[in-house]
Amino acid sequence: MTPHHVLTRLARYFHVVWSEPAHEWKNFRKSIGKRRALAGNGDFSLPPGFHMYVPEPWYPAIHYSDWMRRFTFERRLKHAARRLKREGCRKLVLYLWHPQFEPALFSLGFDLKLYHIDDEYSFSPTPPSSDPRELRILENVDQVFVVSPALLERKGAINPHTAFVPEGVDYKLYATPIPEPDDLRRIPHPRIGYTGNLKVQLDWPLLRELAMRHREWQFVFVGPVNPQHGIEGFISEMSQWSNVHFLGQKPVTVLASYPQHFDVGIMPYRVDAYTNNIYPLKLHEYLASGRPVVSSPIRSIQEFSGVVTLAETSDDWSRALADALQPAASFSKAIAIRRQIAREHDWETLIDSLARTICERLGPEYAKQFAETKPCESTWRRATNALK
C-alpha cells in the first residue's frame, strides 16, 4: 500500500517509526505474539532507518471511555517518539495517513506535521461532505500531500502548503525480465490480466460479459478477494469458466512477474465519485512491464490517454482489447514509450522530491543539508526524522 512504499523509502533520508494499530483487549495474546515476532524480526526484513512500533498490550484501543482512549493513544504516541529520540533525533515530524489519527495533532511537541491523502476514505460511490476530522487536520498541519488530481481539486485549496504526489512504481522490479510464474505458464495466450484486490469497485458485470463474449481470450486475476457484498456471485460463477483464472494473492516481489507475461493489463473500474478520486498503483506497474493497457476512464487515468486506451461500454472494451492484442501494440517503440512514463514515476524519484519538501518545510538548515548530503548517510538520518 502507499504508506509502505512511501515510508520505507523515506527511511533512506530520515529515521522513520511506523506505529502499528493498537489491539483490542480481547487480542491481548495476539499483541504479545506480534511484539515477540518483531523482536526476532519476524518473517521479514526492514530497511535501515525504518523501525516498527507495536503498542504494548497494556495500551490497547479503547472505545467505551473517552478519557481512557485519549490516555492510551497519547501513551502509544510517546512510546513511538521515544524510539526516535533513542536514535539521537533532534526533530520530530508527525506523518498522518488517515483522519482517525487527528488526536495526534494536539499531542507532544512536533516540529512539523504532515498529512498524506492517498484515498477517499469514505470508500463510498457517492462520497459525503468532508469529514470534520479531516478538515481540522488540513487546517492545522504544516504540509499536505495529495495522491490524485480529483482529490487535489477537492481538498487542495484548504491548506496553502499542498503538493501533488502521484502513485509510483518500483521501476526496476517491474521492468526487469522475470521468468514466467508456474501458475501462469499453464494458461494459454492471449491473456487479459489484472493484478490487485478483487473488490466491489471493479465493474463485475462488464468483466462477466467480456469473458462470456470472448471465450478465445483468457482472463487472469491475480490478487486477494475482498470479502464485500456483491462480488461473491460473480467470482463464484466466473471461476467455473475455462477462460477465467483466479490465481490468488502473491508476495509483492512475485506479483511483479505477472504483468510482464500478460498480453494486456486492465483496470476495469466502475466510474463513480469514489473511483474518480483514486490513483491506481497498478497503472505504472503495467506501464513498466511494457504491456498495452486498457482502462475505464476514471479521472486519474484520463491524463494518460496517450499510453492507456480508455473504454466505457462493453463494445468499447471489446474493440480496445482486440486492438491491444494486435502486433503493433507491442512494437518496441510502443513499449519504450510506456516504460518512459513509468520511469518518470519511479518511487525513488517521487520520494526524493517529497523528502526535499519536508526538509524545506523544516527550514533553511535542513534544506541545505538535503542539498549537500546523500541519502542513507547516518549523520543525515540523525538530523531530522519522520514519525507516523
Coordinates of C-alpha atoms in Angstrom, one line a residue:
M1 CA 0.0 0.0 0.0
T2 CA 1.0 3.6 -0.5
P3 CA 2.2 4.3 3.1
H4 CA 4.5 1.3 2.9
H5 CA 6.0 2.4 -0.4
V6 CA 6.5 6.0 0.9
L7 CA 7.7 5.5 4.4
T8 CA 10.1 2.6 3.8
R9 CA 11.8 4.8 1.1
L10 CA 11.8 7.9 3.4
A11 CA 13.9 5.8 5.7
R12 CA 16.8 6.5 3.2
Y13 CA 16.6 10.1 4.4
F14 CA 15.2 10.0 7.9
H15 CA 14.7 7.7 10.8
V16 CA 11.0 6.5 10.5
V17 CA 8.9 4.9 13.1
W18 CA 5.8 3.1 11.8
S19 CA 3.2 2.8 14.6
E20 CA 1.1 -0.4 14.2
P21 CA -2.6 -0.2 15.2
A22 CA -3.3 -1.0 18.8
H23 CA -5.0 -4.3 19.6
E24 CA -8.3 -4.7 21.5
W25 CA -8.2 -6.1 25.0
K26 CA -9.6 -9.4 23.7
N27 CA -6.5 -9.7 21.4
F28 CA -4.0 -9.4 24.3
R29 CA -2.2 -12.6 23.4
K30 CA -2.1 -11.7 19.7
S31 CA -0.4 -8.4 20.7
I32 CA 2.2 -10.2 22.7
G33 CA 2.9 -12.6 19.8
K34 CA 3.3 -9.8 17.4
R35 CA 5.8 -8.0 19.6
R36 CA 7.8 -11.2 20.0
A37 CA 7.8 -11.7 16.3
L38 CA 9.1 -8.2 15.6
A39 CA 11.8 -8.6 18.3
G40 CA 13.1 -11.6 16.3
N41 CA 12.5 -9.7 13.1
G42 CA 9.6 -12.0 12.2
D43 CA 9.5 -13.3 8.6
F44 CA 10.6 -10.1 7.0
S45 CA 13.4 -7.6 7.0
L46 CA 13.2 -3.9 7.5
P47 CA 15.3 -1.3 5.6
P48 CA 17.9 0.6 7.6
G49 CA 16.4 3.6 9.4
F50 CA 12.9 2.1 9.4
H51 CA 11.5 1.0 12.8
M52 CA 8.2 -0.6 13.7
Y53 CA 6.5 0.1 17.0
V54 CA 3.8 -2.4 18.1
P55 CA 1.9 -0.9 21.0
E56 CA 2.3 -2.6 24.4
P57 CA -0.7 -4.9 25.3
W58 CA -1.5 -2.7 28.3
Y59 CA -2.1 0.3 25.9
P60 CA -5.0 -1.2 23.8
A61 CA -7.6 0.6 21.7
I62 CA -10.4 1.6 24.0
H63 CA -13.9 2.6 22.8
Y64 CA -16.0 2.8 25.9
S65 CA -14.3 5.7 27.6
D66 CA -13.1 9.0 26.0
W67 CA -10.6 9.7 28.8
M68 CA -9.1 6.2 28.6
R69 CA -9.0 6.3 24.8
R70 CA -7.1 9.6 24.8
F71 CA -4.8 8.4 27.6
T72 CA -3.8 5.1 25.8
F73 CA -3.5 6.9 22.5
E74 CA -1.1 9.5 23.9
R75 CA 1.0 6.9 25.7
R76 CA 1.4 4.9 22.4
L77 CA 2.4 8.1 20.6
K78 CA 5.0 8.9 23.3
H79 CA 6.5 5.4 23.2
A80 CA 6.8 5.7 19.4
A81 CA 8.5 9.1 19.7
R82 CA 10.9 7.7 22.3
R83 CA 12.2 5.3 19.6
L84 CA 13.3 8.2 17.5
K85 CA 14.9 10.0 20.4
R86 CA 16.9 6.9 21.2
E87 CA 18.4 7.2 17.7
G88 CA 19.6 10.7 18.5
C89 CA 16.8 12.6 16.7
R90 CA 16.6 16.3 17.2
K91 CA 13.4 16.9 15.2
L92 CA 10.1 15.1 15.3
V93 CA 7.8 15.1 12.3
L94 CA 4.3 13.7 12.6
Y95 CA 3.2 11.9 9.4
L96 CA -0.6 11.2 9.3
W97 CA -2.3 8.9 6.8
H98 CA -6.0 8.9 8.0
P99 CA -8.4 11.3 9.7
Q100 CA -8.8 8.8 12.6
F101 CA -5.4 9.9 13.8
E102 CA -6.5 13.5 14.2
P103 CA -5.9 13.5 18.1
A104 CA -2.1 13.2 17.4
L105 CA -2.1 16.8 16.1
F106 CA -2.6 18.0 19.6
S107 CA -0.2 15.7 21.4
L108 CA 3.5 16.1 22.0
G109 CA 5.6 18.9 20.6
F110 CA 6.1 18.1 17.0
D111 CA 8.4 20.3 14.9
L112 CA 6.5 19.6 11.7
K113 CA 3.1 18.0 10.9
L114 CA 2.3 16.3 7.6
Y115 CA -0.9 14.7 6.2
H116 CA -0.9 12.4 3.2
I117 CA -4.2 11.9 1.4
D118 CA -3.9 8.7 -0.6
D119 CA -7.6 7.7 -0.9
E120 CA -11.2 8.9 -0.5
Y121 CA -11.5 7.4 3.0
S122 CA -15.3 7.1 2.9
F123 CA -15.0 4.4 0.2
S124 CA -18.4 5.4 -0.9
P125 CA -19.5 5.7 -4.6
T126 CA -21.1 9.0 -3.6
P127 CA -18.6 10.5 -1.1
P128 CA -20.3 12.5 1.7
S129 CA -19.3 16.0 2.6
S130 CA -15.8 16.4 4.1
D131 CA -15.1 14.6 7.4
P132 CA -14.8 17.2 10.2
R133 CA -11.7 15.4 11.5
E134 CA -10.1 15.7 8.1
L135 CA -10.9 19.4 7.8
R136 CA -9.3 20.0 11.2
I137 CA -6.2 18.1 10.0
L138 CA -6.0 20.0 6.7
E139 CA -6.3 23.3 8.6
N140 CA -3.7 22.5 11.2
V141 CA -0.9 20.6 9.5
D142 CA 2.2 22.3 8.0
Q143 CA 2.2 20.3 4.8
V144 CA -0.3 18.2 2.8
F145 CA 0.5 15.6 0.1
V146 CA -2.4 14.5 -2.2
V147 CA -2.3 11.4 -4.4
S148 CA -4.8 12.1 -7.2
P149 CA -5.9 15.1 -9.4
A150 CA -9.5 14.8 -8.2
L151 CA -8.5 14.8 -4.5
L152 CA -6.3 17.8 -5.2
E153 CA -9.2 19.7 -6.8
R154 CA -11.5 18.9 -3.9
K155 CA -9.1 19.5 -1.0
G156 CA -6.0 21.2 -2.3
A157 CA -7.2 24.8 -1.6
I158 CA -7.8 24.3 2.2
N159 CA -4.1 24.3 3.1
P160 CA -1.7 26.6 1.1
H161 CA 1.1 24.1 1.5
T162 CA -0.4 21.3 -0.5
A163 CA 1.6 19.2 -3.0
F164 CA 0.5 16.6 -5.6
V165 CA 2.4 13.3 -5.2
P166 CA 1.1 10.6 -7.5
E167 CA 1.4 6.9 -7.0
G168 CA 4.7 5.4 -8.2
V169 CA 6.3 2.2 -9.2
D170 CA 9.4 0.2 -8.3
Y171 CA 10.5 0.6 -11.9
K172 CA 13.5 -1.8 -11.8
L173 CA 11.3 -4.6 -10.2
Y174 CA 8.6 -4.3 -12.8
A175 CA 10.7 -3.6 -15.9
T176 CA 13.5 -6.2 -15.3
P177 CA 12.6 -9.5 -17.1
I178 CA 11.4 -12.2 -14.7
P179 CA 10.7 -15.9 -15.5
E180 CA 7.0 -16.7 -16.1
P181 CA 5.3 -17.9 -12.9
D182 CA 4.4 -21.6 -12.8
D183 CA 0.6 -21.0 -12.3
L184 CA 0.6 -18.6 -15.3
R185 CA 2.6 -20.8 -17.6
R186 CA -0.3 -23.3 -17.9
I187 CA -2.7 -20.6 -19.1
P188 CA -2.7 -20.1 -22.9
H189 CA -2.5 -16.8 -24.7
P190 CA -3.9 -14.3 -25.2
R191 CA -4.1 -13.3 -21.6
I192 CA -6.1 -10.3 -20.4
G193 CA -4.6 -9.7 -16.9
Y194 CA -5.5 -7.8 -13.7
T195 CA -3.3 -7.5 -10.6
G196 CA -4.7 -6.2 -7.3
N197 CA -7.5 -6.6 -4.8
L198 CA -10.7 -8.1 -6.3
K199 CA -13.2 -5.6 -4.8
V200 CA -16.6 -4.1 -5.3
Q201 CA -15.1 -1.1 -7.1
L202 CA -14.4 -3.2 -10.2
D203 CA -17.1 -3.4 -12.9
W204 CA -18.0 -7.1 -12.4
P205 CA -21.0 -7.1 -14.8
L206 CA -18.6 -5.8 -17.5
L207 CA -16.0 -8.4 -16.7
R208 CA -18.6 -11.2 -16.8
E209 CA -19.9 -10.0 -20.2
L210 CA -16.4 -9.7 -21.7
A211 CA -15.4 -13.2 -20.5
M212 CA -18.7 -14.7 -21.9
R213 CA -18.4 -12.8 -25.2
H214 CA -14.7 -13.7 -25.8
R215 CA -14.1 -17.3 -24.9
E216 CA -11.0 -17.1 -27.1
W217 CA -9.3 -14.8 -24.5
Q218 CA -8.0 -15.9 -21.1
F219 CA -9.0 -13.5 -18.2
V220 CA -6.4 -13.7 -15.4
F221 CA -6.9 -12.2 -11.9
V222 CA -4.0 -12.0 -9.5
G223 CA -4.9 -10.8 -6.0
P224 CA -6.9 -11.4 -2.9
V225 CA -10.7 -11.3 -2.9
N226 CA -12.1 -8.6 -0.6
P227 CA -15.0 -10.0 1.5
Q228 CA -17.5 -7.5 0.1
H229 CA -21.2 -8.0 -0.6
G230 CA -22.0 -8.0 -4.3
I231 CA -18.9 -9.7 -5.8
E232 CA -19.1 -13.3 -4.4
G233 CA -21.7 -14.4 -7.0
F234 CA -19.6 -13.1 -9.9
I235 CA -16.4 -14.7 -8.7
S236 CA -18.2 -18.0 -7.9
E237 CA -19.7 -18.2 -11.3
M238 CA -16.8 -17.0 -13.4
S239 CA -14.3 -19.3 -11.6
Q240 CA -16.1 -22.2 -13.2
W241 CA -15.4 -20.9 -16.7
S242 CA -12.4 -22.4 -18.6
N243 CA -11.2 -18.9 -19.7
V244 CA -11.3 -17.2 -16.3
H245 CA -8.5 -17.8 -13.8
F246 CA -8.3 -16.5 -10.2
L247 CA -4.7 -17.1 -9.0
G248 CA -4.9 -15.6 -5.6
Q249 CA -2.7 -13.3 -3.6
K250 CA 1.1 -13.1 -4.2
P251 CA 4.0 -11.6 -2.4
V252 CA 5.0 -8.1 -3.7
T253 CA 8.2 -9.2 -5.4
V254 CA 6.4 -12.2 -7.0
L255 CA 3.5 -10.1 -8.1
A256 CA 5.8 -8.0 -10.4
S257 CA 6.4 -11.0 -12.7
Y258 CA 2.8 -11.3 -13.8
P259 CA 2.2 -8.2 -15.9
Q260 CA 5.3 -9.0 -18.0
H261 CA 3.5 -12.2 -19.1
F262 CA 0.1 -10.7 -19.7
D263 CA -0.8 -9.7 -23.3
V264 CA -2.9 -6.8 -21.9
G265 CA -3.2 -5.2 -18.5
I266 CA -6.6 -4.0 -17.5
M267 CA -8.1 -1.5 -14.9
P268 CA -11.8 -2.2 -15.2
Y269 CA -13.2 0.2 -12.6
R270 CA -16.7 1.3 -12.2
V271 CA -16.8 5.0 -12.8
D272 CA -18.2 6.8 -9.8
A273 CA -17.4 9.5 -7.3
Y274 CA -15.1 7.2 -5.4
T275 CA -13.1 5.7 -8.3
N276 CA -12.7 9.2 -9.8
N277 CA -10.7 10.1 -6.6
I278 CA -8.2 7.2 -6.7
Y279 CA -4.9 6.8 -8.5
P280 CA -4.3 3.1 -9.1
L281 CA -0.9 1.7 -8.1
K282 CA -1.1 -0.7 -11.0
L283 CA -1.1 2.0 -13.6
H284 CA 2.7 2.5 -13.6
E285 CA 3.3 -1.2 -12.8
Y286 CA 1.6 -2.2 -16.0
L287 CA 3.4 0.5 -18.0
A288 CA 6.8 -0.5 -16.6
S289 CA 6.2 -4.0 -17.9
G290 CA 5.7 -2.5 -21.3
R291 CA 2.4 -4.3 -22.0
P292 CA -0.6 -2.5 -23.5
V293 CA -3.1 -1.2 -21.0
V294 CA -6.9 -0.7 -21.2
S295 CA -8.8 1.1 -18.5
S296 CA -12.1 2.6 -17.6
P297 CA -12.0 6.4 -18.0
I298 CA -11.6 7.3 -14.3
R299 CA -10.2 10.8 -13.6
S300 CA -6.6 10.0 -12.9
I301 CA -6.2 7.8 -15.9
Q302 CA -7.6 10.3 -18.4
E303 CA -4.3 12.2 -18.3
F304 CA -2.5 9.1 -19.6
S305 CA -4.8 8.5 -22.6
G306 CA -1.7 8.7 -24.9
V307 CA -0.4 5.4 -23.5
V308 CA -3.6 3.9 -22.0
T309 CA -6.7 3.1 -24.1
L310 CA -9.9 4.3 -22.3
A311 CA -13.1 2.3 -22.7
E312 CA -16.6 2.8 -21.3
T313 CA -19.1 0.3 -22.8
S314 CA -18.6 -3.4 -23.3
D315 CA -18.4 -2.8 -27.0
D316 CA -15.7 -0.2 -26.4
W317 CA -13.8 -2.7 -24.2
S318 CA -14.0 -5.4 -26.8
R319 CA -12.6 -3.2 -29.5
A320 CA -9.9 -1.8 -27.2
L321 CA -8.7 -5.2 -26.1
A322 CA -8.8 -6.5 -29.7
D323 CA -6.6 -3.6 -30.8
A324 CA -4.3 -4.1 -27.8
L325 CA -3.7 -7.7 -28.9
Q326 CA -2.6 -6.6 -32.4
P327 CA 1.2 -6.9 -33.1
A328 CA 1.5 -3.1 -33.5
A329 CA 0.6 -2.6 -29.8
S330 CA 3.7 -4.5 -28.8
F331 CA 6.2 -2.9 -31.1
S332 CA 9.4 -1.8 -29.4
K333 CA 8.6 1.9 -29.8
A334 CA 5.3 1.5 -28.0
I335 CA 6.9 -0.5 -25.2
A336 CA 9.6 2.2 -24.8
I337 CA 7.0 5.0 -24.6
R338 CA 5.1 3.2 -21.8
R339 CA 8.3 2.4 -19.9
Q340 CA 9.4 6.0 -20.1
I341 CA 6.2 7.2 -18.5
A342 CA 6.7 4.6 -15.7
R343 CA 10.3 5.5 -15.3
E344 CA 9.3 9.2 -14.6
H345 CA 7.1 7.8 -11.8
D346 CA 9.7 5.7 -10.1
W347 CA 9.2 5.7 -6.4
E348 CA 12.8 6.8 -5.8
T349 CA 12.3 10.0 -7.9
L350 CA 8.9 10.8 -6.2
I351 CA 10.2 10.2 -2.7
D352 CA 13.3 12.3 -3.3
S353 CA 11.0 15.2 -4.2
L354 CA 8.8 14.5 -1.2
A355 CA 11.8 14.4 1.2
R356 CA 13.1 17.7 -0.3
T357 CA 9.7 19.3 0.5
I358 CA 9.8 18.0 4.1
C359 CA 13.3 19.5 4.6
E360 CA 12.2 22.8 3.1
R361 CA 9.3 23.0 5.5
L362 CA 11.7 22.3 8.4
G363 CA 13.7 25.3 7.5
P364 CA 16.8 26.5 5.6
E365 CA 19.3 24.5 7.7
Y366 CA 17.6 21.2 6.7
A367 CA 17.0 22.3 3.1
K368 CA 20.7 23.0 2.8
Q369 CA 21.6 19.6 4.4
F370 CA 19.3 17.9 2.0
A371 CA 21.1 19.5 -1.0
E372 CA 24.5 18.6 0.3
T373 CA 24.1 15.2 1.9
K374 CA 23.4 11.9 0.1
P375 CA 20.5 9.7 1.3
C376 CA 21.4 6.8 3.7
E377 CA 24.2 8.7 5.5
S378 CA 23.7 8.1 9.2
T379 CA 24.6 11.7 10.0
W380 CA 21.7 12.9 7.9
R381 CA 19.3 10.5 9.4
R382 CA 20.1 11.8 12.9
A383 CA 19.5 15.4 11.7
T384 CA 15.7 15.0 11.2
N385 CA 13.1 12.3 11.4
A386 CA 9.7 11.1 10.3
L387 CA 7.2 9.8 12.7
K388 CA 3.8 8.2 11.9

